[in-house]
Tab-separated table of C-alpha atoms in Angstrom:
chain	number	residue	atom	x	y	z
A	1	MET	CA	190.660	303.031	178.639
A	2	LYS	CA	188.447	301.998	181.507
A	3	MET	CA	185.116	300.240	181.047
A	4	LYS	CA	183.221	303.212	182.425
A	5	ASP	CA	184.870	305.660	180.080
A	6	TRP	CA	184.180	303.409	177.071
A	7	ARG	CA	180.533	303.167	177.968
A	8	SER	CA	180.189	306.930	178.286
A	9	THR	CA	181.800	307.421	174.896
A	10	PHE	CA	179.351	304.927	173.288
A	11	LEU	CA	176.285	306.612	174.782
A	12	THR	CA	177.556	309.998	173.561
A	13	LEU	CA	177.840	308.696	170.009
A	14	LEU	CA	174.362	307.122	170.225
A	15	VAL	CA	172.789	310.358	171.345
A	16	ALA	CA	174.579	312.247	168.573
A	17	LEU	CA	173.064	309.925	165.965
A	18	ALA	CA	169.558	309.825	167.459
A	19	VAL	CA	168.980	313.492	168.245
A	20	PRO	CA	169.047	316.190	165.554
A	21	SER	CA	172.058	318.480	165.624
A	22	ALA	CA	169.935	321.537	166.326
A	23	LEU	CA	168.512	319.933	169.435
A	24	ALA	CA	171.896	318.623	170.475
A	25	GLN	CA	173.202	322.226	170.698
A	26	ASP	CA	170.407	322.930	173.184
A	27	GLU	CA	171.854	321.966	176.522
A	28	GLY	CA	168.406	321.681	178.188
A	29	PHE	CA	167.055	319.177	175.621
A	30	ALA	CA	169.983	316.797	175.583
A	31	PRO	CA	169.138	313.358	177.066
A	32	THR	CA	170.826	312.197	180.157
A	33	GLU	CA	172.813	309.009	180.404
A	34	GLU	CA	170.046	307.351	182.439
A	35	GLU	CA	167.387	308.245	179.842
A	36	VAL	CA	169.468	306.821	177.024
A	37	ILE	CA	170.008	303.579	178.935
A	38	GLU	CA	166.318	303.336	179.883
A	39	THR	CA	165.004	303.790	176.331
A	40	ALA	CA	167.635	301.464	174.887
A	41	ASN	CA	166.714	298.625	177.228
A	42	LYS	CA	162.933	299.109	177.048
A	43	PRO	CA	161.137	296.762	174.578
A	44	VAL	CA	158.924	298.199	171.864
A	45	THR	CA	155.202	297.893	172.570
A	46	LYS	CA	153.133	296.708	169.595
A	47	GLY	CA	149.337	296.753	169.323
A	48	TYR	CA	146.233	296.905	167.141
A	49	ILE	CA	143.783	299.804	167.261
A	50	ASN	CA	140.325	299.468	165.669
A	51	LEU	CA	138.618	302.733	164.715
A	52	SER	CA	135.343	303.689	163.084
A	53	ILE	CA	134.869	306.703	160.862
A	54	GLY	CA	133.504	309.701	162.786
A	55	VAL	CA	133.895	308.040	166.169
A	56	TYR	CA	136.492	309.487	168.549
A	57	THR	CA	138.669	306.898	170.274
A	58	ASP	CA	141.115	307.529	173.143
A	59	GLU	CA	144.211	305.392	173.742
A	60	LYS	CA	145.984	305.966	177.070
A	61	LEU	CA	149.784	305.576	177.190
A	62	GLU	CA	151.231	305.678	180.714
A	63	ASP	CA	154.884	305.076	179.834
A	64	VAL	CA	155.197	307.881	177.218
A	65	PRO	CA	156.840	311.246	178.174
A	66	LYS	CA	154.544	314.233	178.386
A	67	ASP	CA	156.586	316.379	176.032
A	68	ILE	CA	155.687	314.428	172.893
A	69	THR	CA	154.902	316.519	169.833
A	70	PRO	CA	153.470	315.561	166.406
A	71	GLU	CA	157.050	315.340	165.141
A	72	HIS	CA	157.567	312.310	167.356
A	73	LEU	CA	154.669	310.454	165.648
A	74	ALA	CA	155.593	308.578	162.477
A	75	GLY	CA	153.799	306.199	160.124
A	76	THR	CA	150.995	306.203	157.506
A	77	PHE	CA	148.145	306.897	159.915
A	78	ARG	CA	147.699	310.485	158.715
A	79	LYS	CA	145.961	309.257	155.558
A	80	PHE	CA	143.094	307.823	157.602
A	81	THR	CA	142.877	309.595	160.961
A	82	ARG	CA	143.940	312.640	162.966
A	83	VAL	CA	145.782	312.195	166.272
A	84	GLN	CA	145.958	314.609	169.257
A	85	TRP	CA	148.158	314.159	172.309
A	86	ASN	CA	146.973	315.246	175.792
A	87	PRO	CA	150.077	315.490	178.016
A	88	THR	CA	148.016	315.925	181.162
A	89	THR	CA	146.199	312.598	180.854
A	90	LYS	CA	148.835	311.007	178.572
A	91	THR	CA	146.109	310.082	176.080
A	92	LEU	CA	146.095	309.873	172.298
A	93	ARG	CA	142.775	310.882	170.727
A	94	PHE	CA	142.012	309.500	167.278
A	95	ASP	CA	139.620	311.232	164.882
A	96	PRO	CA	139.222	308.757	161.971
A	97	ARG	CA	138.217	310.206	158.601
A	98	THR	CA	138.816	307.571	155.906
A	99	ALA	CA	138.568	303.809	155.963
A	100	GLY	CA	141.847	301.981	155.669
A	101	VAL	CA	144.796	300.463	157.484
A	102	GLY	CA	147.856	302.400	158.558
A	103	THR	CA	150.738	302.415	161.034
A	104	LEU	CA	151.519	304.632	164.034
A	105	ILE	CA	155.050	304.797	165.526
A	106	ILE	CA	155.722	306.776	168.737
A	107	LYS	CA	159.334	307.807	169.396
A	108	HIS	CA	161.050	309.096	172.516
A	109	PRO	CA	161.243	312.929	172.361
A	110	LYS	CA	164.900	313.019	173.473
A	111	THR	CA	166.524	309.813	172.403
A	112	GLY	CA	164.427	309.156	169.335
A	113	ALA	CA	164.028	305.478	170.286
A	114	VAL	CA	160.799	303.713	169.204
A	115	LEU	CA	158.444	303.266	172.164
A	116	HIS	CA	155.224	301.985	170.517
A	117	GLU	CA	154.155	300.519	167.185
A	118	PHE	CA	150.434	300.380	166.412
A	119	THR	CA	148.469	299.118	163.422
A	120	VAL	CA	145.483	301.410	162.942
A	121	ASP	CA	142.411	299.906	161.234
A	122	VAL	CA	139.767	302.444	160.297
A	123	ARG	CA	136.440	300.886	159.380
A	124	LYS	CA	133.147	302.155	158.152
A	125	THR	CA	130.785	303.153	160.883
A	126	ASP	CA	127.833	300.932	159.731
A	127	LEU	CA	129.839	297.678	160.219
A	128	GLN	CA	129.552	298.094	163.965
A	129	LYS	CA	125.821	298.275	163.640
A	130	VAL	CA	125.781	295.230	161.370
A	131	ALA	CA	127.941	293.298	163.815
A	132	ARG	CA	125.651	294.160	166.741
A	133	GLU	CA	122.517	293.172	164.823
A	134	MET	CA	124.007	289.884	163.694
A	135	GLN	CA	125.224	289.169	167.220
A	136	ALA	CA	121.686	289.701	168.498
A	137	LEU	CA	120.146	287.464	165.822
A	138	LEU	CA	122.622	284.635	166.394
A	139	GLN	CA	122.990	284.826	170.157
A	140	GLY	CA	121.296	281.447	170.665
A	141	ILE	CA	123.910	279.600	168.611
A	142	GLU	CA	126.953	278.391	170.477
A	143	GLY	CA	130.479	278.079	169.069
A	144	ILE	CA	130.535	281.145	166.795
A	145	GLN	CA	132.194	284.552	166.914
A	146	VAL	CA	131.265	287.782	165.131
A	147	LYS	CA	134.299	289.804	163.968
A	148	ILE	CA	134.965	292.864	161.773
A	149	LEU	CA	137.871	292.163	159.441
A	150	ASN	CA	138.788	293.586	156.053
A	151	ASN	CA	135.784	295.944	156.174
A	152	LYS	CA	133.402	293.033	156.561
A	153	VAL	CA	131.504	291.386	159.355
A	154	ILE	CA	132.759	287.800	159.515
A	155	ILE	CA	131.083	284.959	161.417
A	156	ASP	CA	133.571	282.255	162.315
A	157	GLY	CA	133.488	279.090	164.415
A	158	GLN	CA	132.122	275.529	164.559
A	159	ILE	CA	128.512	274.531	165.198
A	160	LEU	CA	126.823	271.259	166.134
A	161	LEU	CA	123.516	271.339	164.243
A	162	PRO	CA	122.867	271.827	160.542
A	163	SER	CA	119.734	273.766	161.479
A	164	ASP	CA	122.002	276.427	163.018
A	165	MET	CA	123.854	276.604	159.716
A	166	LYS	CA	120.565	277.400	157.974
A	167	ARG	CA	119.902	280.248	160.360
A	168	ILE	CA	123.425	281.663	159.959
A	169	HIS	CA	123.106	281.534	156.191
A	170	SER	CA	119.765	283.346	156.315
A	171	VAL	CA	121.147	286.120	158.559
A	172	VAL	CA	124.311	286.645	156.476
A	173	LYS	CA	122.282	286.749	153.271
A	174	GLN	CA	120.269	289.721	154.554
A	175	TYR	CA	123.378	291.940	154.765
A	176	GLY	CA	124.753	291.155	151.323
A	177	PRO	CA	128.473	292.039	150.765
A	178	GLN	CA	128.806	293.533	154.233
A	179	ALA	CA	128.887	290.081	155.915
A	180	THR	CA	130.220	286.646	155.215
A	181	SER	CA	130.360	283.296	157.031
A	182	LEU	CA	133.259	280.968	157.674
A	183	VAL	CA	131.299	278.638	159.988
A	184	ILE	CA	131.724	274.899	159.532
A	185	LEU	CA	130.015	271.861	161.043
A	186	SER	CA	132.013	270.620	164.009
A	187	PRO	CA	133.376	267.063	163.896
A	188	ILE	CA	132.071	266.731	167.445
A	189	ALA	CA	128.515	266.972	166.061
A	190	THR	CA	128.832	263.803	164.005
A	191	ASN	CA	130.247	261.952	167.012
A	192	LYS	CA	127.293	263.072	169.135
A	193	ILE	CA	124.844	261.981	166.432
A	194	ALA	CA	126.604	258.601	166.226
A	195	GLN	CA	126.069	258.183	169.969
A	196	PHE	CA	122.360	259.053	169.596
A	197	ILE	CA	121.982	256.486	166.785
A	198	GLU	CA	123.737	253.785	168.791
A	199	LYS	CA	121.524	254.469	171.807
A	200	LYS	CA	118.350	254.438	169.711
A	201	ILE	CA	119.227	251.082	168.091
A	202	GLY	CA	119.510	249.621	171.577
A	203	ASN	CA	121.619	246.621	170.607
A	204	PRO	CA	124.857	246.381	172.640
A	205	GLU	CA	126.459	244.349	169.861
A	206	ILE	CA	126.001	247.120	167.232
A	207	ARG	CA	128.404	250.075	167.195
A	208	VAL	CA	128.090	253.362	165.265
A	209	ASN	CA	131.205	255.340	164.319
A	210	ALA	CA	131.402	258.734	162.608
A	211	VAL	CA	134.220	258.951	160.051
A	212	ASN	CA	134.634	261.886	157.622
A	213	GLY	CA	130.980	262.822	157.864
A	214	LYS	CA	129.831	259.228	157.276
A	215	PHE	CA	128.190	256.877	159.765
A	216	ILE	CA	129.501	253.316	159.809
A	217	LEU	CA	127.400	250.567	161.398
A	218	GLU	CA	129.427	247.654	162.694
A	219	GLY	CA	128.802	244.628	164.851
A	220	PHE	CA	126.480	241.651	164.820
A	221	ALA	CA	122.693	241.291	164.477
A	222	ASN	CA	120.596	238.242	165.201
A	223	SER	CA	118.556	238.495	162.002
A	224	MET	CA	118.355	240.370	158.722
A	225	ASP	CA	115.357	242.308	160.064
A	226	ASP	CA	117.484	243.660	162.952
A	227	LYS	CA	120.194	244.701	160.489
A	228	ASN	CA	117.721	246.564	158.238
A	229	LYS	CA	116.066	248.172	161.277
A	230	ALA	CA	119.418	249.540	162.490
A	231	GLU	CA	120.076	251.086	159.067
A	232	ILE	CA	116.625	252.704	159.002
A	233	VAL	CA	117.161	254.204	162.455
A	234	ALA	CA	120.548	255.575	161.407
A	235	LYS	CA	119.099	257.257	158.304
A	236	MET	CA	116.452	258.918	160.452
A	237	TYR	CA	119.177	260.650	162.532
A	238	VAL	CA	121.489	261.600	159.674
A	239	PRO	CA	121.711	265.432	159.526
A	240	ASP	CA	121.175	267.503	156.441
A	241	VAL	CA	124.110	267.982	154.092
A	242	VAL	CA	125.931	271.295	154.486
A	243	VAL	CA	127.369	272.309	151.122
A	244	ASP	CA	130.801	273.860	151.387
A	245	GLU	CA	131.497	276.924	149.237
A	246	ALA	CA	134.525	275.210	147.721
A	247	VAL	CA	132.303	272.306	146.727
A	248	ALA	CA	129.652	274.665	145.401
A	249	ASP	CA	132.288	276.437	143.293
A	250	LYS	CA	133.543	273.025	142.117
A	251	LYS	CA	136.989	273.659	143.550
A	252	VAL	CA	136.677	270.443	145.563
A	253	LEU	CA	134.699	267.397	144.387
A	254	GLU	CA	133.288	265.126	147.069
A	255	ARG	CA	133.103	261.356	146.629
A	256	LYS	CA	129.633	259.950	146.045
A	257	VAL	CA	129.281	257.620	149.014
A	258	ASP	CA	126.226	256.738	151.071
A	259	VAL	CA	126.081	258.603	154.342
A	260	VAL	CA	125.163	255.405	156.213
A	261	ILE	CA	127.435	252.433	155.553
A	262	ASN	CA	125.964	249.212	156.908
A	263	LEU	CA	128.676	246.709	157.800
A	264	ILE	CA	126.604	244.750	160.318
A	265	GLN	CA	127.016	240.994	160.107
A	266	VAL	CA	124.065	238.662	160.656
A	267	ARG	CA	124.706	235.800	163.032
A	268	PRO	CA	123.770	232.343	161.792
A	269	PRO	CA	120.489	231.242	163.329
A	270	PRO	CA	120.904	228.967	166.343
A	271	GLU	CA	119.744	225.405	166.230
A	272	GLY	CA	116.026	225.397	166.663
A	273	GLU	CA	114.602	224.226	169.932
A	274	PRO	CA	112.319	221.219	169.792
A	275	PRO	CA	108.725	222.257	169.229
A	276	LYS	CA	106.336	222.216	172.101
A	277	ILE	CA	103.960	219.339	172.680
A	278	VAL	CA	100.200	219.777	172.740
A	279	GLN	CA	97.928	217.163	174.228
A	280	MET	CA	94.331	217.329	173.037
A	281	VAL	CA	91.590	215.643	175.037
A	282	VAL	CA	88.325	215.169	173.124
A	283	HIS	CA	85.010	214.172	174.737
A	284	TYR	CA	82.095	213.020	172.582
A	285	VAL	CA	78.769	213.189	174.351
A	286	GLU	CA	75.498	211.950	172.843
A	287	LEU	CA	72.190	211.941	174.731
A	288	GLN	CA	69.279	209.943	173.300
A	289	LYS	CA	65.692	209.836	174.448
A	290	ASP	CA	63.087	207.512	172.852
A	291	TYR	CA	59.365	207.331	173.674
A	292	THR	CA	56.870	204.867	172.147
A	293	LYS	CA	53.148	204.422	172.841
A	294	SER	CA	50.851	202.005	170.907
A	295	PHE	CA	47.265	200.714	171.087
A	296	ARG	CA	45.645	198.022	168.955
A	297	PHE	CA	42.265	196.153	168.990
A	298	GLN	CA	41.991	193.303	166.513
A	299	TRP	CA	39.103	190.897	165.689
A	300	LEU	CA	39.399	189.587	162.170
A	301	PRO	CA	37.895	186.076	161.984
A	302	ASP	CA	38.152	184.381	158.628
A	303	ILE	CA	37.318	180.897	157.173
A	304	GLY	CA	39.857	178.732	155.646
A	305	ASP	CA	38.276	176.537	152.794
A	306	SER	CA	39.803	173.020	152.614
A	307	SER	CA	37.279	171.071	150.284
A	308	SER	CA	38.602	167.903	148.546
A	309	LEU	CA	37.504	165.127	146.070
A	310	GLU	CA	38.735	161.484	146.504
A	311	PHE	CA	38.451	158.207	144.405
A	312	SER	CA	38.850	154.771	146.044
A	313	THR	CA	38.653	151.070	144.889
A	314	GLY	CA	39.217	147.645	146.414
A	315	GLY	CA	39.011	146.573	149.943
A	316	ARG	CA	35.870	146.220	151.731
A	317	SER	CA	34.554	149.527	150.621
A	318	PRO	CA	32.915	149.766	147.359
A	319	GLY	CA	34.705	151.874	144.847
A	320	GLY	CA	33.345	155.213	143.917
A	321	LEU	CA	33.635	158.969	144.251
A	322	THR	CA	33.772	160.605	147.686
A	323	ALA	CA	33.550	164.423	148.285
A	324	THR	CA	34.710	166.026	151.572
A	325	ILE	CA	34.073	169.608	152.670
A	326	THR	CA	36.177	170.975	155.538
A	327	GLY	CA	36.216	174.606	156.869
A	328	THR	CA	38.447	176.291	159.510
A	329	VAL	CA	37.602	179.513	161.361
A	330	ALA	CA	40.788	181.494	162.343
A	331	ASN	CA	41.276	184.599	164.593
A	332	LEU	CA	37.982	183.944	166.242
A	333	ILE	CA	39.016	185.483	169.562
A	334	PRO	CA	39.404	189.288	169.700
A	335	LYS	CA	42.877	190.620	170.635
A	336	LEU	CA	43.806	193.769	172.522
A	337	ASN	CA	47.402	195.040	172.634
A	338	TRP	CA	48.651	198.113	174.563
A	339	ALA	CA	52.282	199.087	175.136
A	340	LYS	CA	54.208	202.070	176.496
A	341	GLN	CA	58.033	202.248	176.429
A	342	HIS	CA	60.665	204.776	177.571
A	343	GLY	CA	64.216	204.485	176.384
A	344	PHE	CA	67.224	206.518	177.511
A	345	ALA	CA	70.737	206.146	176.284
A	346	ARG	CA	73.888	208.128	177.078
A	347	VAL	CA	76.910	207.480	174.919
A	348	LEU	CA	80.184	208.938	176.240
A	349	GLN	CA	83.529	208.480	174.541
A	350	SER	CA	86.812	210.167	175.404
A	351	SER	CA	89.905	210.316	173.239
A	352	SER	CA	93.342	211.879	173.690
A	353	VAL	CA	96.186	212.504	171.283
A	354	THR	CA	99.568	214.233	171.762
A	355	VAL	CA	101.248	215.940	168.796
A	356	GLU	CA	103.920	218.546	168.127
A	357	ASP	CA	103.009	222.165	167.673
A	358	GLY	CA	101.672	222.736	164.149
A	359	LYS	CA	101.359	219.019	163.330
A	360	GLN	CA	98.080	217.231	162.614
A	361	GLY	CA	96.666	214.734	165.116
A	362	VAL	CA	94.293	211.973	163.977
A	363	ILE	CA	91.933	209.936	166.150
A	364	ASN	CA	89.835	207.223	164.477
A	365	SER	CA	87.528	204.795	166.246
A	366	ILE	CA	85.793	202.691	163.546
A	367	THR	CA	83.565	199.569	163.716
A	368	ARG	CA	82.744	197.575	160.577
A	369	LEU	CA	79.213	196.042	160.561
A	370	PRO	CA	78.686	193.069	158.175
A	371	TYR	CA	75.447	192.439	156.249
A	372	GLN	CA	74.316	190.023	153.503
A	373	VAL	CA	73.472	191.099	149.997
A	374	VAL	CA	72.537	189.225	146.811
A	375	ASN	CA	74.201	190.180	143.584
A	376	ALA	CA	72.616	190.215	140.113
A	377	GLN	CA	73.434	186.531	139.584
A	378	GLY	CA	71.600	185.575	142.745
A	379	GLN	CA	74.747	184.772	144.698
A	380	PRO	CA	74.963	185.996	148.294
A	381	SER	CA	77.925	188.108	149.484
A	382	THR	CA	78.926	190.093	152.554
A	383	ASN	CA	79.335	193.855	152.663
A	384	PHE	CA	80.490	196.052	155.538
A	385	GLU	CA	79.163	199.348	156.817
A	386	GLU	CA	81.536	201.508	158.909
A	387	THR	CA	80.377	203.287	162.047
A	388	GLY	CA	82.418	205.254	164.579
A	389	ILE	CA	84.291	208.503	164.988
A	390	ARG	CA	86.943	210.215	162.811
A	391	THR	CA	88.788	213.180	164.249
A	392	ASN	CA	91.476	215.449	162.715
A	393	ILE	CA	92.938	218.222	164.929
A	394	THR	CA	95.846	220.587	164.107
A	395	PRO	CA	97.005	222.697	167.094
A	396	GLN	CA	99.150	225.836	166.769
A	397	ILE	CA	100.494	227.762	169.766
A	398	MET	CA	99.990	231.489	169.153
A	399	GLY	CA	103.319	232.644	170.631
A	400	GLN	CA	106.476	231.573	172.417
A	401	ARG	CA	105.117	232.779	175.751
A	402	SER	CA	101.439	232.499	174.945
A	403	ASP	CA	99.158	229.851	176.409
A	404	SER	CA	96.540	230.279	173.689
A	405	VAL	CA	96.205	227.468	171.133
A	406	LYS	CA	94.625	227.766	167.699
A	407	LEU	CA	92.759	224.563	166.800
A	408	ALA	CA	91.705	223.492	163.309
A	409	LEU	CA	89.043	220.805	163.952
A	410	ASN	CA	87.297	218.269	161.746
A	411	PHE	CA	84.919	215.750	163.369
A	412	ALA	CA	82.836	213.047	161.661
A	413	VAL	CA	80.560	210.670	163.591
A	414	LYS	CA	78.671	207.814	161.970
A	415	SER	CA	76.303	205.781	164.181
A	416	LEU	CA	74.010	202.795	163.677
A	417	LEU	CA	70.269	203.374	163.814
A	418	SER	CA	68.768	199.969	162.964
A	419	TYR	CA	68.902	197.015	160.604
A	420	SER	CA	66.619	196.587	157.598
A	421	ASP	CA	66.267	194.113	154.758
A	422	GLN	CA	68.635	196.242	152.697
A	423	GLY	CA	71.268	196.445	155.455
A	424	PRO	CA	72.114	198.615	158.474
A	425	LEU	CA	70.701	202.139	158.639
A	426	THR	CA	73.300	204.738	159.804
A	427	ALA	CA	73.351	208.437	160.646
A	428	SER	CA	76.324	210.758	159.992
A	429	ARG	CA	77.298	213.986	161.750
A	430	GLU	CA	80.232	216.283	160.782
A	431	ILE	CA	81.742	219.381	162.387
A	432	GLN	CA	84.472	221.628	160.863
A	433	THR	CA	85.671	224.760	162.632
A	434	VAL	CA	88.682	226.839	163.741
A	435	LEU	CA	88.852	228.368	167.200
A	436	HIS	CA	91.238	229.615	169.927
A	437	VAL	CA	91.305	227.941	173.339
A	438	ARG	CA	93.593	228.604	176.283
A	439	SER	CA	95.678	225.745	177.608
A	440	GLY	CA	93.820	223.732	180.250
A	441	GLN	CA	90.397	225.139	179.359
A	442	SER	CA	87.605	223.299	177.540
A	443	ALA	CA	85.412	224.516	174.734
A	444	ALA	CA	82.190	223.086	173.355
A	445	VAL	CA	83.038	222.840	169.699
A	446	GLY	CA	79.588	222.148	168.323
A	447	GLY	CA	76.241	220.464	168.924
A	448	LEU	CA	73.811	218.550	166.719
A	449	ILE	CA	70.221	218.130	167.862
A	450	THR	CA	67.778	215.818	166.075
A	451	ASN	CA	64.093	215.413	166.803
A	452	ASP	CA	61.975	212.742	165.061
A	453	SER	CA	58.300	212.020	165.812
A	454	GLY	CA	55.481	210.188	164.021
A	455	THR	CA	51.949	208.742	164.475
A	456	ASN	CA	50.263	205.817	162.667
A	457	TYR	CA	46.477	205.130	162.710
A	458	ASN	CA	44.756	201.774	161.874
A	459	LYS	CA	47.755	200.292	160.172
A	460	LEU	CA	47.272	196.517	159.630
A	461	PRO	CA	50.110	194.500	161.102
A	462	ALA	CA	52.123	192.119	159.025
A	463	GLY	CA	50.376	188.727	158.397
A	464	ALA	CA	46.818	190.035	159.032
A	465	SER	CA	43.933	188.377	157.150
A	466	ARG	CA	43.067	190.063	153.882
A	467	ASN	CA	39.537	188.537	153.586
A	468	PRO	CA	37.968	188.389	157.083
A	469	ILE	CA	34.367	187.413	157.773
A	470	VAL	CA	34.029	190.316	160.178
A	471	SER	CA	36.481	193.195	160.266
A	472	LEU	CA	36.902	194.970	163.609
A	473	TYR	CA	40.377	196.637	163.783
A	474	ALA	CA	41.648	199.886	165.401
A	475	SER	CA	45.216	200.931	166.221
A	476	LYS	CA	47.324	203.931	167.051
A	477	ASP	CA	51.123	204.140	167.222
A	478	PHE	CA	53.058	207.236	168.516
A	479	ARG	CA	56.830	207.580	168.577
A	480	ARG	CA	59.286	210.395	169.365
A	481	ASN	CA	63.072	210.162	169.120
A	482	GLN	CA	65.374	212.941	170.369
A	483	SER	CA	69.158	213.037	170.118
A	484	GLN	CA	71.787	215.627	171.056
A	485	PHE	CA	75.490	215.368	170.111
A	486	VAL	CA	78.170	217.674	171.604
A	487	VAL	CA	81.994	217.636	171.288
A	488	PHE	CA	84.291	219.132	173.962
A	489	VAL	CA	87.985	219.847	173.272
A	490	THR	CA	90.659	220.599	175.926
A	491	PRO	CA	94.221	221.471	174.746
A	492	LEU	CA	97.146	221.084	177.161
A	493	ILE	CA	100.551	222.587	176.383
A	494	LYS	CA	103.333	220.329	177.661
A	495	SER	CA	107.086	220.804	177.837
A	496	SER	CA	107.692	217.246	176.612
A	497	ALA	CA	105.803	214.146	175.607
A	498	SER	CA	106.696	212.423	178.903
A	499	ALA	CA	105.012	215.097	181.002
A	500	GLY	CA	102.084	213.576	182.889
A	501	ALA	CA	103.292	209.998	182.485
A	502	ASP	CA	103.649	209.597	186.249
A	503	LYS	CA	99.962	210.305	186.758
A	504	ILE	CA	99.004	207.678	184.206
A	505	LYS	CA	101.258	205.091	185.844
A	506	LYS	CA	99.801	205.882	189.216
A	507	LYS	CA	96.272	205.638	187.875
A	508	PHE	CA	96.817	202.181	186.422
A	509	ARG	CA	99.261	201.149	189.181
A	510	LEU	CA	102.057	200.565	186.691
A	511	ASP	CA	104.733	201.933	188.994
A	512	GLN	CA	104.271	199.132	191.523
A	513	ASN	CA	106.678	196.219	191.535
């Protein structure tokens, strides 16, 4: 048997099995050999048709013969929808009546071969409205899709912000059992938040990684404060916790771990740089002005009585009693004294001390004045009275780049006024203060002003006669003493203690050979 004859015999048997016997007897309905070959080689088209109750839907089929009848439509679709075939436009019109899912199979009218297989899903009409409303309410949220599956409106996808999850939950809750959400928080969101945290910390040595919804801080910080600051910044950017339904139903239990895990290491502090040097120049200025004016007229004559009684014997002179009366007149000449004196004195002392920042500097310039005293046993001894200047200054630079210096000052000045029978008379002045002065600038720390004046009338001088013959005496003494004491302080911040030594050498010519 030839190959062509065998093929014809096979097609004849196939047609006999596929076409009912009643149709096979009809010579006009019998399929041709070309039709059998075409339908046998053509693949079956499969699809999914979504329908809504009461809404007509047309499905156009270009490759289906026009002579299809309802007998060529098989499946379970008749339980849910009616189907009409329009041979002119080759269109199937669906009239859904009941919600459900069925199948639709379209066969070839002559060969009986399956041309199309459709799954028909008939939904309730209000789900379309719910889907449109939810789509409108959530249109500003990216990464989600609104679908109608299993007679429900389902929102699916991944979002970046927990705030979007709140809005989705609120919208789904309004529609009750008609809608549900399968949206989850995208892993990309935690990576983006980790980048924001790392940028906000601003330390290139600190890295932020997002792992399983946790934020891990790694790297190195210069101090414990920088480490704590990085953790605080990370907690500020941590999003709200989105509770999964499986976790809420206790189907899955999450581990109790902090959202921010701080693994930052603190570098050991570097060796401290030597403290800065502060030179303090102190000027003590005291201006004194004394004025004295005196007038005295004195005439106090008095008689000195020097009477005596003498006895003598022998010699040429007869013995006997001799009486002698002698008198002396003193201060017989009147005296006139007049004096006027002006005294000016300017005492200037400068001191300088160089100390480290925050350390105390002490300047003392003391003179010990001796004087004689007599103890209770009448034995003389020597005591000493100190005069001079005592200075305590503690500088503190206000910042690493600041040129302002905080000075804690304590000055004490003790000066000699005069000597008396009991010893030297001294005057003390003290100043205590705290102030801020810029480097290279001077400040008047304090001033003490004293003013002393007095007038004496008809005061007898020392050694004057107490029993004069005639008493003519008049005197007037006027004195005024003024003193002003001022302290000036000038701090100088230096990089080292040797700074400025060249100027001192040049001033005293110490650099010359």
